[in-house]
JSON list of C-alpha atoms in Angstrom, two decimals:
[
{"chain": "A", "resi": 1, "resn": "GLU", "atom": "CA", "xyz": [41.63, -34.97, -20.60]},
{"chain": "A", "resi": 2, "resn": "PRO", "atom": "CA", "xyz": [40.08, -36.85, -17.69]},
{"chain": "A", "resi": 3, "resn": "GLU", "atom": "CA", "xyz": [37.59, -39.49, -18.66]},
{"chain": "A", "resi": 4, "resn": "VAL", "atom": "CA", "xyz": [35.30, -41.94, -16.98]},
{"chain": "A", "resi": 5, "resn": "THR", "atom": "CA", "xyz": [36.42, -45.65, -17.81]},
{"chain": "A", "resi": 6, "resn": "GLN", "atom": "CA", "xyz": [34.68, -48.83, -17.69]},
{"chain": "A", "resi": 7, "resn": "THR", "atom": "CA", "xyz": [35.39, -52.88, -17.51]},
{"chain": "A", "resi": 8, "resn": "PRO", "atom": "CA", "xyz": [34.80, -54.69, -19.24]},
{"chain": "A", "resi": 9, "resn": "SER", "atom": "CA", "xyz": [33.67, -53.52, -22.68]},
{"chain": "A", "resi": 10, "resn": "HIS", "atom": "CA", "xyz": [31.63, -56.52, -23.22]},
{"chain": "A", "resi": 11, "resn": "GLN", "atom": "CA", "xyz": [30.28, -59.17, -20.68]},
{"chain": "A", "resi": 12, "resn": "VAL", "atom": "CA", "xyz": [28.55, -62.50, -21.77]},
{"chain": "A", "resi": 13, "resn": "THR", "atom": "CA", "xyz": [26.83, -64.45, -18.91]},
{"chain": "A", "resi": 14, "resn": "GLN", "atom": "CA", "xyz": [24.36, -66.86, -18.39]},
{"chain": "A", "resi": 15, "resn": "MET", "atom": "CA", "xyz": [20.95, -66.54, -16.89]},
{"chain": "A", "resi": 16, "resn": "GLY", "atom": "CA", "xyz": [20.86, -66.50, -13.38]},
{"chain": "A", "resi": 17, "resn": "GLN", "atom": "CA", "xyz": [24.46, -65.62, -12.96]},
{"chain": "A", "resi": 18, "resn": "GLU", "atom": "CA", "xyz": [25.82, -62.83, -10.91]},
{"chain": "A", "resi": 19, "resn": "VAL", "atom": "CA", "xyz": [27.71, -59.80, -12.73]},
{"chain": "A", "resi": 20, "resn": "ILE", "atom": "CA", "xyz": [29.78, -57.24, -11.54]},
{"chain": "A", "resi": 21, "resn": "LEU", "atom": "CA", "xyz": [30.50, -54.21, -13.84]},
{"chain": "A", "resi": 22, "resn": "ARG", "atom": "CA", "xyz": [33.23, -51.79, -12.86]},
{"chain": "A", "resi": 23, "resn": "CYS", "atom": "CA", "xyz": [33.81, -48.05, -13.43]},
{"chain": "A", "resi": 24, "resn": "VAL", "atom": "CA", "xyz": [36.44, -45.44, -12.56]},
{"chain": "A", "resi": 25, "resn": "PRO", "atom": "CA", "xyz": [34.94, -42.11, -12.39]},
{"chain": "A", "resi": 26, "resn": "ILE", "atom": "CA", "xyz": [36.74, -38.97, -12.98]},
{"chain": "A", "resi": 27, "resn": "SER", "atom": "CA", "xyz": [38.97, -38.47, -9.78]},
{"chain": "A", "resi": 28, "resn": "ASN", "atom": "CA", "xyz": [37.53, -35.16, -8.65]},
{"chain": "A", "resi": 29, "resn": "HIS", "atom": "CA", "xyz": [33.67, -36.27, -9.16]},
{"chain": "A", "resi": 30, "resn": "LEU", "atom": "CA", "xyz": [31.48, -36.61, -6.33]},
{"chain": "A", "resi": 31, "resn": "TYR", "atom": "CA", "xyz": [28.50, -37.96, -7.74]},
{"chain": "A", "resi": 32, "resn": "PHE", "atom": "CA", "xyz": [28.21, -41.32, -9.86]},
{"chain": "A", "resi": 33, "resn": "TYR", "atom": "CA", "xyz": [25.44, -42.77, -11.87]},
{"chain": "A", "resi": 34, "resn": "TRP", "atom": "CA", "xyz": [24.56, -45.96, -13.82]},
{"chain": "A", "resi": 35, "resn": "TYR", "atom": "CA", "xyz": [22.23, -45.93, -16.83]},
{"chain": "A", "resi": 36, "resn": "ARG", "atom": "CA", "xyz": [21.35, -48.63, -19.15]},
{"chain": "A", "resi": 37, "resn": "GLN", "atom": "CA", "xyz": [20.27, -48.48, -22.98]},
{"chain": "A", "resi": 38, "resn": "ILE", "atom": "CA", "xyz": [18.38, -51.57, -24.21]},
{"chain": "A", "resi": 39, "resn": "LEU", "atom": "CA", "xyz": [19.21, -52.17, -28.01]},
{"chain": "A", "resi": 40, "resn": "GLY", "atom": "CA", "xyz": [16.98, -49.58, -29.92]},
{"chain": "A", "resi": 41, "resn": "GLN", "atom": "CA", "xyz": [15.53, -47.88, -27.00]},
{"chain": "A", "resi": 42, "resn": "LYS", "atom": "CA", "xyz": [16.23, -44.86, -24.92]},
{"chain": "A", "resi": 43, "resn": "VAL", "atom": "CA", "xyz": [19.00, -44.51, -22.26]},
{"chain": "A", "resi": 44, "resn": "GLU", "atom": "CA", "xyz": [17.40, -44.97, -18.92]},
{"chain": "A", "resi": 45, "resn": "PHE", "atom": "CA", "xyz": [18.49, -43.91, -15.46]},
{"chain": "A", "resi": 46, "resn": "LEU", "atom": "CA", "xyz": [19.14, -46.71, -13.00]},
{"chain": "A", "resi": 47, "resn": "VAL", "atom": "CA", "xyz": [20.66, -45.17, -9.72]},
{"chain": "A", "resi": 48, "resn": "SER", "atom": "CA", "xyz": [22.85, -42.32, -8.51]},
{"chain": "A", "resi": 49, "resn": "PHE", "atom": "CA", "xyz": [25.43, -42.71, -5.46]},
{"chain": "A", "resi": 50, "resn": "TYR", "atom": "CA", "xyz": [26.93, -39.95, -3.52]},
{"chain": "A", "resi": 51, "resn": "ASN", "atom": "CA", "xyz": [28.54, -40.16, -0.17]},
{"chain": "A", "resi": 52, "resn": "ASN", "atom": "CA", "xyz": [28.52, -43.76, -0.23]},
{"chain": "A", "resi": 53, "resn": "GLU", "atom": "CA", "xyz": [24.99, -44.22, -0.52]},
{"chain": "A", "resi": 54, "resn": "ILE", "atom": "CA", "xyz": [22.11, -44.36, -3.05]},
{"chain": "A", "resi": 55, "resn": "SER", "atom": "CA", "xyz": [20.72, -40.70, -3.62]},
{"chain": "A", "resi": 56, "resn": "GLU", "atom": "CA", "xyz": [18.19, -41.86, -6.11]},
{"chain": "A", "resi": 57, "resn": "LYS", "atom": "CA", "xyz": [16.79, -44.96, -7.85]},
{"chain": "A", "resi": 58, "resn": "SER", "atom": "CA", "xyz": [14.57, -45.54, -10.56]},
{"chain": "A", "resi": 59, "resn": "GLU", "atom": "CA", "xyz": [11.89, -48.33, -10.49]},
{"chain": "A", "resi": 60, "resn": "ILE", "atom": "CA", "xyz": [14.30, -50.40, -12.99]},
{"chain": "A", "resi": 61, "resn": "PHE", "atom": "CA", "xyz": [16.91, -50.58, -9.95]},
{"chain": "A", "resi": 62, "resn": "ASP", "atom": "CA", "xyz": [15.16, -53.46, -7.96]},
{"chain": "A", "resi": 63, "resn": "ASP", "atom": "CA", "xyz": [16.41, -55.91, -5.39]},
{"chain": "A", "resi": 64, "resn": "GLN", "atom": "CA", "xyz": [18.48, -57.77, -8.26]},
{"chain": "A", "resi": 65, "resn": "PHE", "atom": "CA", "xyz": [20.72, -54.79, -8.56]},
{"chain": "A", "resi": 66, "resn": "SER", "atom": "CA", "xyz": [23.03, -53.30, -6.24]},
{"chain": "A", "resi": 67, "resn": "VAL", "atom": "CA", "xyz": [26.01, -50.64, -6.31]},
{"chain": "A", "resi": 68, "resn": "GLU", "atom": "CA", "xyz": [29.14, -50.04, -4.32]},
{"chain": "A", "resi": 69, "resn": "ARG", "atom": "CA", "xyz": [32.06, -47.74, -4.08]},
{"chain": "A", "resi": 70, "resn": "PRO", "atom": "CA", "xyz": [34.56, -50.44, -2.72]},
{"chain": "A", "resi": 71, "resn": "ASP", "atom": "CA", "xyz": [37.50, -48.17, -2.45]},
{"chain": "A", "resi": 72, "resn": "GLY", "atom": "CA", "xyz": [38.48, -44.64, -3.53]},
{"chain": "A", "resi": 73, "resn": "SER", "atom": "CA", "xyz": [38.44, -45.07, -7.28]},
{"chain": "A", "resi": 74, "resn": "ASN", "atom": "CA", "xyz": [35.84, -47.93, -8.58]},
{"chain": "A", "resi": 75, "resn": "PHE", "atom": "CA", "xyz": [32.10, -47.84, -8.40]},
{"chain": "A", "resi": 76, "resn": "THR", "atom": "CA", "xyz": [30.50, -50.92, -9.41]},
{"chain": "A", "resi": 77, "resn": "LEU", "atom": "CA", "xyz": [27.16, -52.43, -10.21]},
{"chain": "A", "resi": 78, "resn": "LYS", "atom": "CA", "xyz": [26.16, -55.75, -9.45]},
{"chain": "A", "resi": 79, "resn": "ILE", "atom": "CA", "xyz": [23.20, -57.45, -11.01]},
{"chain": "A", "resi": 80, "resn": "ARG", "atom": "CA", "xyz": [22.57, -60.63, -8.56]},
{"chain": "A", "resi": 81, "resn": "SER", "atom": "CA", "xyz": [20.53, -63.22, -10.78]},
{"chain": "A", "resi": 82, "resn": "THR", "atom": "CA", "xyz": [20.69, -62.08, -14.41]},
{"chain": "A", "resi": 83, "resn": "LYS", "atom": "CA", "xyz": [17.58, -62.45, -16.64]},
{"chain": "A", "resi": 84, "resn": "LEU", "atom": "CA", "xyz": [17.48, -62.21, -20.48]},
{"chain": "A", "resi": 85, "resn": "GLU", "atom": "CA", "xyz": [15.93, -58.87, -20.09]},
{"chain": "A", "resi": 86, "resn": "ASP", "atom": "CA", "xyz": [18.88, -57.38, -18.49]},
{"chain": "A", "resi": 87, "resn": "SER", "atom": "CA", "xyz": [20.78, -57.65, -21.72]},
{"chain": "A", "resi": 88, "resn": "ALA", "atom": "CA", "xyz": [22.00, -53.96, -22.33]},
{"chain": "A", "resi": 89, "resn": "MET", "atom": "CA", "xyz": [24.50, -51.55, -22.92]},
{"chain": "A", "resi": 90, "resn": "TYR", "atom": "CA", "xyz": [25.37, -50.07, -19.24]},
{"chain": "A", "resi": 91, "resn": "PHE", "atom": "CA", "xyz": [26.53, -46.75, -18.79]},
{"chain": "A", "resi": 92, "resn": "CYS", "atom": "CA", "xyz": [28.42, -45.25, -16.02]},
{"chain": "A", "resi": 93, "resn": "ALA", "atom": "CA", "xyz": [28.55, -41.46, -15.56]},
{"chain": "A", "resi": 94, "resn": "SER", "atom": "CA", "xyz": [29.95, -39.28, -12.92]},
{"chain": "A", "resi": 95, "resn": "SER", "atom": "CA", "xyz": [29.57, -35.15, -12.15]},
{"chain": "A", "resi": 96, "resn": "VAL", "atom": "CA", "xyz": [31.41, -32.78, -9.78]},
{"chain": "A", "resi": 97, "resn": "ARG", "atom": "CA", "xyz": [27.88, -32.07, -7.99]},
{"chain": "A", "resi": 98, "resn": "GLN", "atom": "CA", "xyz": [24.10, -32.18, -8.32]},
{"chain": "A", "resi": 99, "resn": "GLY", "atom": "CA", "xyz": [22.32, -29.15, -9.42]},
{"chain": "A", "resi": 100, "resn": "GLY", "atom": "CA", "xyz": [23.75, -26.15, -11.21]},
{"chain": "A", "resi": 101, "resn": "LEU", "atom": "CA", "xyz": [27.17, -25.70, -12.87]},
{"chain": "A", "resi": 102, "resn": "GLY", "atom": "CA", "xyz": [28.68, -28.99, -12.37]},
{"chain": "A", "resi": 103, "resn": "PHE", "atom": "CA", "xyz": [26.07, -31.18, -12.79]},
{"chain": "A", "resi": 104, "resn": "GLU", "atom": "CA", "xyz": [26.79, -31.91, -16.19]},
{"chain": "A", "resi": 105, "resn": "GLN", "atom": "CA", "xyz": [27.36, -35.78, -16.38]},
{"chain": "A", "resi": 106, "resn": "TYR", "atom": "CA", "xyz": [30.20, -37.42, -18.14]},
{"chain": "A", "resi": 107, "resn": "PHE", "atom": "CA", "xyz": [29.75, -40.98, -19.40]},
{"chain": "A", "resi": 108, "resn": "GLY", "atom": "CA", "xyz": [31.72, -43.70, -19.83]},
{"chain": "A", "resi": 109, "resn": "PRO", "atom": "CA", "xyz": [32.25, -45.91, -22.79]},
{"chain": "A", "resi": 110, "resn": "GLY", "atom": "CA", "xyz": [29.72, -48.58, -21.57]},
{"chain": "A", "resi": 111, "resn": "THR", "atom": "CA", "xyz": [29.67, -52.33, -21.03]},
{"chain": "A", "resi": 112, "resn": "ARG", "atom": "CA", "xyz": [27.38, -54.26, -23.25]},
{"chain": "A", "resi": 113, "resn": "LEU", "atom": "CA", "xyz": [26.13, -57.14, -21.28]},
{"chain": "A", "resi": 114, "resn": "THR", "atom": "CA", "xyz": [24.82, -60.01, -23.14]},
{"chain": "A", "resi": 115, "resn": "VAL", "atom": "CA", "xyz": [22.76, -62.79, -21.36]},
{"chain": "A", "resi": 116, "resn": "THR", "atom": "CA", "xyz": [22.09, -65.73, -22.67]},
{"chain": "B", "resi": 1, "resn": "ALA", "atom": "CA", "xyz": [5.01, -36.75, -17.31]},
{"chain": "B", "resi": 2, "resn": "GLN", "atom": "CA", "xyz": [8.55, -35.81, -18.11]},
{"chain": "B", "resi": 3, "resn": "SER", "atom": "CA", "xyz": [9.56, -36.61, -21.16]},
{"chain": "B", "resi": 4, "resn": "VAL", "atom": "CA", "xyz": [11.85, -35.52, -24.22]},
{"chain": "B", "resi": 5, "resn": "THR", "atom": "CA", "xyz": [11.03, -36.27, -27.81]},
{"chain": "B", "resi": 6, "resn": "GLN", "atom": "CA", "xyz": [13.24, -36.14, -30.69]},
{"chain": "B", "resi": 7, "resn": "PRO", "atom": "CA", "xyz": [11.03, -36.03, -33.73]},
{"chain": "B", "resi": 8, "resn": "ASP", "atom": "CA", "xyz": [13.69, -36.91, -36.15]},
{"chain": "B", "resi": 9, "resn": "ILE", "atom": "CA", "xyz": [14.76, -40.62, -36.18]},
{"chain": "B", "resi": 10, "resn": "HIS", "atom": "CA", "xyz": [17.06, -40.35, -39.02]},
{"chain": "B", "resi": 11, "resn": "ILE", "atom": "CA", "xyz": [18.78, -37.34, -40.96]},
{"chain": "B", "resi": 12, "resn": "THR", "atom": "CA", "xyz": [20.73, -37.22, -43.75]},
{"chain": "B", "resi": 13, "resn": "VAL", "atom": "CA", "xyz": [22.83, -34.05, -45.16]},
{"chain": "B", "resi": 14, "resn": "SER", "atom": "CA", "xyz": [25.49, -33.21, -47.57]},
{"chain": "B", "resi": 15, "resn": "GLU", "atom": "CA", "xyz": [28.82, -32.38, -46.05]},
{"chain": "B", "resi": 16, "resn": "GLY", "atom": "CA", "xyz": [29.11, -28.53, -45.77]},
{"chain": "B", "resi": 17, "resn": "ALA", "atom": "CA", "xyz": [25.09, -28.13, -45.25]},
{"chain": "B", "resi": 18, "resn": "SER", "atom": "CA", "xyz": [24.01, -26.87, -42.27]},
{"chain": "B", "resi": 19, "resn": "LEU", "atom": "CA", "xyz": [22.35, -28.90, -39.58]},
{"chain": "B", "resi": 20, "resn": "GLU", "atom": "CA", "xyz": [19.43, -28.62, -37.14]},
{"chain": "B", "resi": 21, "resn": "LEU", "atom": "CA", "xyz": [18.62, -31.19, -34.70]},
{"chain": "B", "resi": 22, "resn": "ARG", "atom": "CA", "xyz": [15.15, -31.02, -32.94]},
{"chain": "B", "resi": 23, "resn": "CYS", "atom": "CA", "xyz": [14.62, -31.45, -29.12]},
{"chain": "B", "resi": 24, "resn": "ASN", "atom": "CA", "xyz": [11.13, -30.71, -27.31]},
{"chain": "B", "resi": 25, "resn": "TYR", "atom": "CA", "xyz": [10.86, -31.52, -23.80]},
{"chain": "B", "resi": 26, "resn": "SER", "atom": "CA", "xyz": [8.13, -31.61, -21.36]},
{"chain": "B", "resi": 27, "resn": "TYR", "atom": "CA", "xyz": [8.99, -30.88, -17.66]},
{"chain": "B", "resi": 28, "resn": "GLY", "atom": "CA", "xyz": [7.71, -29.64, -14.65]},
{"chain": "B", "resi": 29, "resn": "ALA", "atom": "CA", "xyz": [10.45, -28.01, -13.15]},
{"chain": "B", "resi": 30, "resn": "THR", "atom": "CA", "xyz": [13.07, -25.51, -14.47]},
{"chain": "B", "resi": 31, "resn": "PRO", "atom": "CA", "xyz": [15.05, -27.68, -17.03]},
{"chain": "B", "resi": 32, "resn": "TYR", "atom": "CA", "xyz": [18.60, -28.07, -17.46]},
{"chain": "B", "resi": 33, "resn": "LEU", "atom": "CA", "xyz": [19.40, -29.30, -21.11]},
{"chain": "B", "resi": 34, "resn": "PHE", "atom": "CA", "xyz": [22.15, -31.39, -22.57]},
{"chain": "B", "resi": 35, "resn": "TRP", "atom": "CA", "xyz": [22.97, -32.50, -26.04]},
{"chain": "B", "resi": 36, "resn": "TYR", "atom": "CA", "xyz": [25.19, -35.66, -26.27]},
{"chain": "B", "resi": 37, "resn": "VAL", "atom": "CA", "xyz": [26.65, -37.41, -29.08]},
{"chain": "B", "resi": 38, "resn": "GLN", "atom": "CA", "xyz": [27.32, -41.05, -29.32]},
{"chain": "B", "resi": 39, "resn": "SER", "atom": "CA", "xyz": [29.63, -42.62, -32.23]},
{"chain": "B", "resi": 40, "resn": "PRO", "atom": "CA", "xyz": [29.51, -46.48, -32.90]},
{"chain": "B", "resi": 41, "resn": "GLY", "atom": "CA", "xyz": [31.06, -48.41, -30.24]},
{"chain": "B", "resi": 42, "resn": "GLN", "atom": "CA", "xyz": [31.58, -45.21, -28.14]},
{"chain": "B", "resi": 43, "resn": "GLY", "atom": "CA", "xyz": [30.21, -43.79, -25.09]},
{"chain": "B", "resi": 44, "resn": "LEU", "atom": "CA", "xyz": [28.13, -40.62, -24.60]},
{"chain": "B", "resi": 45, "resn": "GLN", "atom": "CA", "xyz": [29.99, -37.29, -25.16]},
{"chain": "B", "resi": 46, "resn": "LEU", "atom": "CA", "xyz": [28.87, -34.21, -23.98]},
{"chain": "B", "resi": 47, "resn": "LEU", "atom": "CA", "xyz": [28.59, -31.54, -26.62]},
{"chain": "B", "resi": 48, "resn": "LEU", "atom": "CA", "xyz": [26.77, -28.76, -24.77]},
{"chain": "B", "resi": 49, "resn": "LYS", "atom": "CA", "xyz": [24.76, -27.58, -21.80]},
{"chain": "B", "resi": 50, "resn": "TYR", "atom": "CA", "xyz": [22.45, -25.11, -20.57]},
{"chain": "B", "resi": 51, "resn": "PHE", "atom": "CA", "xyz": [21.32, -24.29, -16.88]},
{"chain": "B", "resi": 52, "resn": "SER", "atom": "CA", "xyz": [20.41, -20.76, -16.99]},
{"chain": "B", "resi": 53, "resn": "GLY", "atom": "CA", "xyz": [21.17, -17.32, -18.64]},
{"chain": "B", "resi": 54, "resn": "ASP", "atom": "CA", "xyz": [22.19, -16.72, -22.68]},
{"chain": "B", "resi": 55, "resn": "THR", "atom": "CA", "xyz": [19.50, -19.08, -24.29]},
{"chain": "B", "resi": 56, "resn": "LEU", "atom": "CA", "xyz": [22.16, -19.51, -26.82]},
{"chain": "B", "resi": 57, "resn": "VAL", "atom": "CA", "xyz": [24.89, -21.78, -25.61]},
{"chain": "B", "resi": 58, "resn": "GLN", "atom": "CA", "xyz": [28.13, -22.87, -27.57]},
{"chain": "B", "resi": 59, "resn": "GLY", "atom": "CA", "xyz": [29.56, -26.38, -27.29]},
{"chain": "B", "resi": 60, "resn": "ILE", "atom": "CA", "xyz": [32.49, -28.41, -28.66]},
{"chain": "B", "resi": 61, "resn": "LYS", "atom": "CA", "xyz": [32.95, -29.27, -32.20]},
{"chain": "B", "resi": 62, "resn": "GLY", "atom": "CA", "xyz": [31.31, -26.20, -33.55]},
{"chain": "B", "resi": 63, "resn": "PHE", "atom": "CA", "xyz": [27.80, -26.79, -32.38]},
{"chain": "B", "resi": 64, "resn": "GLU", "atom": "CA", "xyz": [25.15, -24.48, -30.45]},
{"chain": "B", "resi": 65, "resn": "ALA", "atom": "CA", "xyz": [21.94, -24.91, -29.00]},
{"chain": "B", "resi": 66, "resn": "GLU", "atom": "CA", "xyz": [19.29, -22.49, -28.22]},
{"chain": "B", "resi": 67, "resn": "PHE", "atom": "CA", "xyz": [16.73, -22.99, -25.48]},
{"chain": "B", "resi": 68, "resn": "LYS", "atom": "CA", "xyz": [13.30, -21.18, -26.16]},
{"chain": "B", "resi": 69, "resn": "ARG", "atom": "CA", "xyz": [11.14, -21.53, -23.12]},
{"chain": "B", "resi": 70, "resn": "SER", "atom": "CA", "xyz": [8.13, -20.86, -24.92]},
{"chain": "B", "resi": 71, "resn": "GLN", "atom": "CA", "xyz": [8.38, -23.67, -27.53]},
{"chain": "B", "resi": 72, "resn": "SER", "atom": "CA", "xyz": [9.76, -25.94, -24.85]},
{"chain": "B", "resi": 73, "resn": "SER", "atom": "CA", "xyz": [12.52, -26.58, -27.36]},
{"chain": "B", "resi": 74, "resn": "PHE", "atom": "CA", "xyz": [16.36, -27.07, -27.27]},
{"chain": "B", "resi": 75, "resn": "ASN", "atom": "CA", "xyz": [17.43, -27.66, -31.06]},
{"chain": "B", "resi": 76, "resn": "LEU", "atom": "CA", "xyz": [20.90, -28.20, -31.63]},
{"chain": "B", "resi": 77, "resn": "ARG", "atom": "CA", "xyz": [22.84, -26.65, -34.80]},
{"chain": "B", "resi": 78, "resn": "LYS", "atom": "CA", "xyz": [25.70, -26.51, -36.88]},
{"chain": "B", "resi": 79, "resn": "PRO", "atom": "CA", "xyz": [26.40, -24.24, -39.86]},
{"chain": "B", "resi": 80, "resn": "SER", "atom": "CA", "xyz": [28.54, -26.49, -41.76]},
{"chain": "B", "resi": 81, "resn": "VAL", "atom": "CA", "xyz": [28.53, -30.40, -41.25]},
{"chain": "B", "resi": 82, "resn": "HIS", "atom": "CA", "xyz": [31.89, -32.41, -41.37]},
{"chain": "B", "resi": 83, "resn": "TRP", "atom": "CA", "xyz": [31.78, -36.17, -42.42]},
{"chain": "B", "resi": 84, "resn": "SER", "atom": "CA", "xyz": [32.91, -36.58, -38.77]},
{"chain": "B", "resi": 85, "resn": "ASP", "atom": "CA", "xyz": [30.08, -35.49, -37.43]},
{"chain": "B", "resi": 86, "resn": "ALA", "atom": "CA", "xyz": [28.10, -38.65, -38.68]},
{"chain": "B", "resi": 87, "resn": "ALA", "atom": "CA", "xyz": [26.71, -40.06, -35.01]},
{"chain": "B", "resi": 88, "resn": "GLU", "atom": "CA", "xyz": [23.90, -40.45, -32.83]},
{"chain": "B", "resi": 89, "resn": "TYR", "atom": "CA", "xyz": [22.77, -37.40, -31.19]},
{"chain": "B", "resi": 90, "resn": "PHE", "atom": "CA", "xyz": [20.73, -37.31, -28.10]},
{"chain": "B", "resi": 91, "resn": "CYS", "atom": "CA", "xyz": [18.91, -34.66, -26.19]},
{"chain": "B", "resi": 92, "resn": "ALA", "atom": "CA", "xyz": [18.38, -35.00, -22.46]},
{"chain": "B", "resi": 93, "resn": "VAL", "atom": "CA", "xyz": [16.76, -32.98, -19.55]},
{"chain": "B", "resi": 94, "resn": "GLY", "atom": "CA", "xyz": [17.62, -32.80, -16.03]},
{"chain": "B", "resi": 95, "resn": "SER", "atom": "CA", "xyz": [16.70, -30.34, -13.08]},
{"chain": "B", "resi": 96, "resn": "TYR", "atom": "CA", "xyz": [18.09, -28.87, -9.61]},
{"chain": "B", "resi": 97, "resn": "ASN", "atom": "CA", "xyz": [15.49, -31.46, -7.75]},
{"chain": "B", "resi": 98, "resn": "THR", "atom": "CA", "xyz": [16.65, -34.81, -9.44]},
{"chain": "B", "resi": 99, "resn": "ASP", "atom": "CA", "xyz": [19.99, -36.32, -10.12]},
{"chain": "B", "resi": 100, "resn": "LYS", "atom": "CA", "xyz": [18.70, -38.23, -13.27]},
{"chain": "B", "resi": 101, "resn": "LEU", "atom": "CA", "xyz": [18.78, -37.34, -17.00]},
{"chain": "B", "resi": 102, "resn": "ILE", "atom": "CA", "xyz": [15.74, -38.26, -19.04]},
{"chain": "B", "resi": 103, "resn": "PHE", "atom": "CA", "xyz": [16.92, -38.96, -22.42]},
{"chain": "B", "resi": 104, "resn": "GLY", "atom": "CA", "xyz": [15.25, -38.75, -25.72]},
{"chain": "B", "resi": 105, "resn": "THR", "atom": "CA", "xyz": [15.35, -41.50, -28.42]},
{"chain": "B", "resi": 106, "resn": "GLY", "atom": "CA", "xyz": [18.18, -40.11, -30.44]},
{"chain": "B", "resi": 107, "resn": "THR", "atom": "CA", "xyz": [18.42, -38.95, -34.05]},
{"chain": "B", "resi": 108, "resn": "ARG", "atom": "CA", "xyz": [20.92, -40.76, -36.30]},
{"chain": "B", "resi": 109, "resn": "LEU", "atom": "CA", "xyz": [22.69, -38.22, -38.52]},
{"chain": "B", "resi": 110, "resn": "GLN", "atom": "CA", "xyz": [24.45, -39.41, -41.92]},
{"chain": "B", "resi": 111, "resn": "VAL", "atom": "CA", "xyz": [26.61, -37.10, -43.88]},
{"chain": "B", "resi": 112, "resn": "PHE", "atom": "CA", "xyz": [27.08, -37.73, -47.23]},
{"chain": "B", "resi": 113, "resn": "PRO", "atom": "CA", "xyz": [30.33, -36.27, -49.19]}
]
C-alpha cells in the first residue's frame, strides 16, 4: 500500500541553524501538507500546498518557514533559523484533492526535530 | 471558534471489552470528520472518515463511528478490543472550504489482558 515517507526520522540542530525536513507524498496525490505536534500538545496545521504554491497557511507559518516541491516527488519544509520552540514532531501529509471524497489526508511517520 | 474536544485523556479497558471514544466538535461549516490512530513511534493512521450520507461509517481494524449532528459528536466504537489496539486516538474535523484539519488532544487507550 502506498504511504507517505519522511526523512530524517530525528533531527537535532542548534538554535539559529537552518533545517530542511523532507517528505515523499503518495505518488498520485496532488495536495500536500505540513503539521506539527509539540510534545504533549495537539497536532497543528502549518501549511498546505497545491500546484506549486501555498494554498493555505496558519499563523504559525511565519517568514521563518518555507515549503517547496523541488522535483516531482519530494516536498520539503525549511525552517530558516530554528528556535527552541520549534522543537516538535513534524508530520507531512498528502491527499488526492481538497474537499469531499479524496480529501482524506494520509500522514507520514513524522520527523522529530530537537533544537538545542 | 472551531474546535474538537476529546473529553477522555486516558481510557483503560480489558481485552475483549467494548470501547467507545468520545469526540465533540464545534464547527461553522458542514464538517468532514476523521479518526486517526497513532501507535508509539508511528505516524497518524487514518481509521475512518465521514463526509456525508450514512451517519454510521465503518473503518479499518473493526472500528466504526457514528455522526450525530444534533449532538455535534462523532464517537468511535469497537465491539471487542484487542491488545494491539493500545495507542493514541485522535479525532479531527475539516470541511470543503479549508485545507486544514483541526485535531483534538487525543485519547490514550490502554488495554489490559
